[in-house]
Short mmCIF file of C-alpha atoms in Angstrom, two decimals:
data_model
loop_
_atom_site.label_atom_id
_atom_site.label_comp_id
_atom_site.label_asym_id
_atom_site.label_seq_id
_atom_site.Cartn_x
_atom_site.Cartn_y
_atom_site.Cartn_z
CA MET B 1 0.05 0.00 0.06
CA LYS B 2 1.64 3.49 -1.05
CA LEU B 3 0.53 5.46 2.46
CA LEU B 4 -0.08 8.86 0.84
CA TYR B 5 -1.76 8.00 -2.58
CA LEU B 6 -5.10 8.23 -1.36
CA PRO B 7 -7.78 6.85 -2.12
CA PHE B 8 -6.73 3.46 -1.90
CA ARG B 9 -8.57 1.71 -4.61
CA ASN B 10 -7.79 -1.76 -4.23
CA CYS B 11 -10.24 -2.19 -1.54
CA SER B 12 -13.23 -4.03 -2.29
CA ARG B 13 -15.25 -2.92 0.69
CA PHE B 14 -14.61 0.75 0.19
CA GLN B 15 -15.61 0.38 -3.40
CA GLU B 16 -19.22 -1.06 -2.33
CA LEU B 17 -19.42 1.94 0.13
CA GLU B 18 -18.78 4.38 -2.95
CA ARG B 19 -21.68 2.64 -4.74
CA LYS B 20 -23.66 3.10 -1.91
CA THR B 21 -22.90 6.61 -1.66
CA LEU B 22 -23.91 7.51 -4.93
CA LYS B 23 -27.28 6.19 -4.63
CA SER B 24 -27.91 7.38 -1.48
CA GLU B 25 -30.77 10.10 -1.02
CA GLU B 26 -28.35 12.65 0.47
CA PHE B 27 -25.85 12.42 -2.31
CA GLN B 28 -28.88 12.76 -5.06
CA LYS B 29 -30.08 15.73 -3.13
CA ARG B 30 -26.88 17.45 -3.25
CA LEU B 31 -26.09 16.42 -6.95
CA HIS B 32 -29.72 17.56 -8.12
CA PRO B 33 -28.86 21.60 -8.56
CA TYR B 34 -26.11 20.61 -11.16
CA LYS B 35 -27.65 17.79 -13.11
CA ASP B 36 -28.46 19.59 -16.04
CA PHE B 37 -25.14 21.41 -16.11
CA ILE B 38 -23.47 18.01 -15.75
CA GLU B 39 -25.57 17.04 -19.21
CA ILE B 40 -24.42 19.83 -21.03
CA LEU B 41 -20.76 19.71 -20.19
CA PRO B 42 -19.70 17.01 -23.09
CA LYS B 43 -20.66 19.25 -25.59
CA PHE B 44 -18.32 21.70 -24.28
CA THR B 45 -15.34 19.75 -22.85
CA GLY B 46 -15.35 16.65 -24.84
CA TYR B 47 -15.29 14.66 -21.72
CA HIS B 48 -18.42 12.50 -21.85
CA ASN B 49 -18.03 10.30 -18.48
CA GLN B 50 -20.18 11.80 -15.83
CA ASP B 51 -18.50 10.78 -12.90
CA LEU B 52 -17.60 13.62 -10.56
CA PHE B 53 -14.37 12.63 -9.73
CA GLY B 54 -13.56 12.61 -13.63
CA ILE B 55 -15.32 15.99 -13.86
CA TRP B 56 -13.18 17.68 -11.54
CA SER B 57 -9.65 15.92 -12.64
CA LYS B 58 -10.17 16.30 -16.42
CA VAL B 59 -12.08 19.43 -16.23
CA TYR B 60 -12.23 21.86 -13.59
CA ASP B 61 -8.61 21.38 -12.01
CA PRO B 62 -7.12 22.05 -15.76
CA LEU B 63 -9.12 25.02 -16.29
CA PHE B 64 -8.20 26.10 -12.70
CA CYS B 65 -4.57 25.84 -13.41
CA GLU B 66 -4.91 27.76 -16.41
CA ARG B 67 -6.78 30.62 -14.63
CA VAL B 68 -4.34 30.62 -12.11
CA HIS B 69 -1.38 31.24 -14.87
CA ASN B 70 -3.56 33.94 -16.76
CA PHE B 71 -4.18 31.78 -19.70
CA THR B 72 -7.72 32.41 -21.76
CA LEU B 73 -10.50 30.30 -20.64
CA PRO B 74 -12.97 29.09 -23.58
CA SER B 75 -15.90 30.97 -23.82
CA TRP B 76 -18.10 28.57 -21.85
CA ALA B 77 -16.09 28.67 -18.74
CA THR B 78 -17.95 31.49 -17.51
CA GLU B 79 -17.61 32.59 -13.52
CA ASP B 80 -20.80 30.82 -13.01
CA SER B 81 -19.79 27.92 -14.90
CA MET B 82 -16.36 27.74 -13.13
CA THR B 83 -18.54 28.17 -9.69
CA LYS B 84 -20.51 25.04 -10.83
CA LEU B 85 -17.55 22.96 -11.57
CA LYS B 86 -15.96 23.86 -8.22
CA LYS B 87 -19.24 22.66 -6.22
CA ILE B 88 -19.29 19.58 -8.35
CA SER B 89 -15.70 18.89 -7.56
CA GLU B 90 -16.20 19.59 -4.00
CA LEU B 91 -19.01 17.18 -3.61
CA SER B 92 -16.95 14.68 -5.71
CA LEU B 93 -14.55 14.68 -2.64
CA LEU B 94 -16.65 14.96 0.19
CA SER B 95 -18.70 12.07 -1.30
CA LEU B 96 -15.49 10.00 -1.66
CA TYR B 97 -15.18 10.05 2.00
CA GLY B 98 -18.04 10.93 3.42
CA ILE B 99 -21.89 11.38 3.20
CA HIS B 100 -22.58 7.69 4.00
CA LYS B 101 -20.57 5.85 6.41
CA GLN B 102 -18.05 8.44 7.10
CA LYS B 103 -16.04 6.50 9.79
CA GLU B 104 -15.91 3.25 7.95
CA LYS B 105 -14.71 4.69 4.88
CA SER B 106 -12.04 6.88 6.66
CA ARG B 107 -11.04 3.53 8.31
CA LEU B 108 -9.98 1.96 5.15
CA GLN B 109 -8.80 5.58 3.83
CA GLY B 110 -7.45 8.33 5.67
CA GLY B 111 -7.52 6.42 9.08
CA VAL B 112 -4.58 4.46 7.78
CA LEU B 113 -2.40 8.00 7.54
CA VAL B 114 -3.89 9.03 11.11
CA LYS B 115 -2.36 5.44 12.23
CA GLU B 116 0.85 6.36 10.98
CA ILE B 117 0.97 10.07 12.41
CA LEU B 118 0.06 8.56 16.01
CA TYR B 119 2.48 5.96 15.72
CA HIS B 120 5.40 8.57 15.10
CA MET B 121 3.68 10.58 18.10
CA LYS B 122 3.84 8.34 20.47
CA SER B 123 7.51 7.54 19.46
CA ALA B 124 8.36 10.87 19.89
CA THR B 125 7.59 10.86 23.67
CA GLN B 126 10.21 8.02 24.01
CA PRO B 127 13.77 9.22 25.58
CA LEU B 128 16.21 7.94 22.78
CA ASN B 129 13.99 9.28 20.03
CA HIS B 130 15.37 12.65 18.57
CA ARG B 131 13.70 12.88 15.81
CA LYS B 132 11.67 16.51 15.35
CA LEU B 133 10.05 16.56 12.07
CA ILE B 134 8.61 14.45 9.45
CA ILE B 135 6.78 15.81 6.52
CA TYR B 136 4.79 14.18 3.84
CA SER B 137 4.36 15.09 0.37
CA ALA B 138 0.93 14.24 -1.27
CA HIS B 139 -2.26 15.50 -3.09
CA ASP B 140 -5.54 17.29 -2.15
CA THR B 141 -6.83 14.02 -1.82
CA THR B 142 -4.49 12.77 0.68
CA VAL B 143 -4.87 16.15 2.95
CA SER B 144 -8.94 15.64 2.65
CA ALA B 145 -8.62 12.22 3.39
CA LEU B 146 -6.73 12.89 6.47
CA GLN B 147 -9.06 15.80 7.84
CA MET B 148 -12.08 13.53 7.00
CA ALA B 149 -10.60 10.76 9.12
CA LEU B 150 -10.04 13.55 12.04
CA ASP B 151 -13.72 15.07 11.36
CA VAL B 152 -12.15 18.38 10.80
CA TYR B 153 -12.84 18.76 6.94
CA ASN B 154 -14.35 22.00 5.93
CA GLY B 155 -16.03 20.97 2.60
CA ILE B 156 -13.67 23.10 0.61
CA LEU B 157 -11.32 21.81 -2.13
CA PRO B 158 -7.50 21.83 -0.06
CA PRO B 159 -5.97 24.64 -2.41
CA HIS B 160 -2.65 24.11 -3.83
CA ALA B 161 0.32 23.85 -1.12
CA SER B 162 -2.23 23.66 1.62
CA CYS B 163 -0.68 21.87 4.75
CA HIS B 164 -2.18 20.19 7.48
CA LEU B 165 0.26 20.34 10.73
CA MET B 166 0.20 18.37 13.55
CA GLU B 167 2.12 19.67 16.58
CA LEU B 168 3.54 17.73 19.67
CA TYR B 169 3.85 19.73 22.75
CA PHE B 170 5.12 18.79 26.71
CA GLU B 171 3.84 20.53 29.29
CA LYS B 172 3.48 20.21 32.89
CA GLY B 173 3.99 16.63 32.68
CA GLU B 174 1.81 15.87 29.95
CA TYR B 175 2.10 15.29 26.20
CA PHE B 176 -0.43 17.41 23.76
CA ILE B 177 -1.19 17.24 20.03
CA GLU B 178 -2.09 20.61 18.23
CA MET B 179 -3.40 20.93 14.98
CA TYR B 180 -3.32 23.59 12.12
CA TYR B 181 -4.21 24.01 8.47
CA ARG B 182 -2.69 26.37 6.33
CA ASN B 183 -4.96 26.80 3.14
CA GLU B 184 -4.04 30.55 2.49
CA THR B 185 -0.83 32.35 2.35
CA GLN B 186 -2.52 35.96 3.82
CA HIS B 187 -3.13 34.29 7.05
CA GLU B 188 -1.48 32.56 9.73
CA PRO B 189 -2.49 28.55 9.79
CA HIS B 190 -6.07 27.86 11.18
CA SER B 191 -6.14 25.97 14.57
CA LEU B 192 -8.16 22.87 14.21
CA THR B 193 -9.77 21.36 16.96
CA LEU B 194 -10.57 17.45 17.20
CA PRO B 195 -13.92 17.14 17.79
CA GLY B 196 -14.46 15.85 21.78
CA CYS B 197 -11.17 17.67 22.62
CA THR B 198 -9.50 20.86 23.11
CA PRO B 199 -7.29 22.97 20.55
CA SER B 200 -4.81 21.79 22.58
CA CYS B 201 -5.52 17.79 23.07
CA PRO B 202 -3.63 15.60 25.57
CA LEU B 203 -2.20 12.99 23.43
CA THR B 204 -3.90 10.05 25.59
CA LYS B 205 -7.27 12.05 24.68
CA PHE B 206 -6.35 12.19 20.95
CA ALA B 207 -5.59 8.75 20.72
CA GLU B 208 -8.67 7.60 22.35
CA LEU B 209 -10.81 9.82 20.19
CA VAL B 210 -9.42 8.54 16.62
CA ALA B 211 -9.40 4.80 17.94
CA PRO B 212 -12.58 4.77 15.93
CA VAL B 213 -11.09 5.15 12.53
CA ILE B 214 -7.91 3.55 12.93
CA PRO B 215 -8.21 -0.09 10.90
CA GLN B 216 -6.92 -2.83 13.16
CA ASP B 217 -6.46 -4.96 10.16
CA TRP B 218 -6.63 -3.21 6.90
CA SER B 219 -6.71 -5.81 4.29
CA THR B 220 -9.49 -8.05 6.25
CA GLU B 221 -11.36 -4.60 6.78
CA CYS B 222 -11.12 -4.28 2.89
CA ALA B 223 -12.43 -7.69 2.18
CA MET B 224 -15.66 -7.56 4.25
CA SER B 225 -19.09 -6.71 2.68
CA ASN B 226 -22.19 -5.41 4.49
CA HIS B 227 -23.78 -9.12 5.03
CA GLU B 228 -21.21 -9.78 7.33
CA GLY B 229 -21.89 -6.93 9.62
CA THR B 230 -20.01 -3.88 8.89
CA GLU B 231 -23.30 -2.21 7.73
CA ASP B 232 -24.23 -1.62 11.45
CA ALA B 233 -20.89 -1.71 12.87
CA MET B 234 -19.83 1.69 11.53
CA ASP B 235 -21.53 5.25 12.30
#
């Protein structure tokens, strides 16, 4: 498994959850305002697949990059069209990790990264561990998977060069974790609070709160299907 290449596609249970998400009432309700727009997109783009992830990666993302670099966009890519494409892309990302069975999806996706980070945090509390910094370079789908697992995702596409920071502090005999999100350059990183804790969260409490999204045996959980009990076991 490539730790940072989220979403992990070689997971049959996750693929099953994806299919159920797309059929869910909540997803269909969110998709409804954009259905007519999606229907006419192939005429403008030549991209005939209507899956939202493809629209995001093959239509919106290239146009967004072109606009950032001051290229002239095609005439159909008006401000209104770009806004709709952005909303569709955000829905794609949200449906990938959330909307339906978010905790179980997180165990199969972002929770794997949470487990790795928590391991390093705990290791850093040991006397002989002198490592001060670990940096992961990844994708927007990785940042969002991590934040969905931690339940701190804001629903907005992570901007280019965005960064989720997790810092370990030792104060008055106890270790604490603080989280920050750098999603703009004109502002200091925004403080994030793990639900159920405080901005400066005790390491033991943090580990307790994230335990439900950390897989015990990823391969086994990926092989499960709803008739084996996972449908009622999560969320």
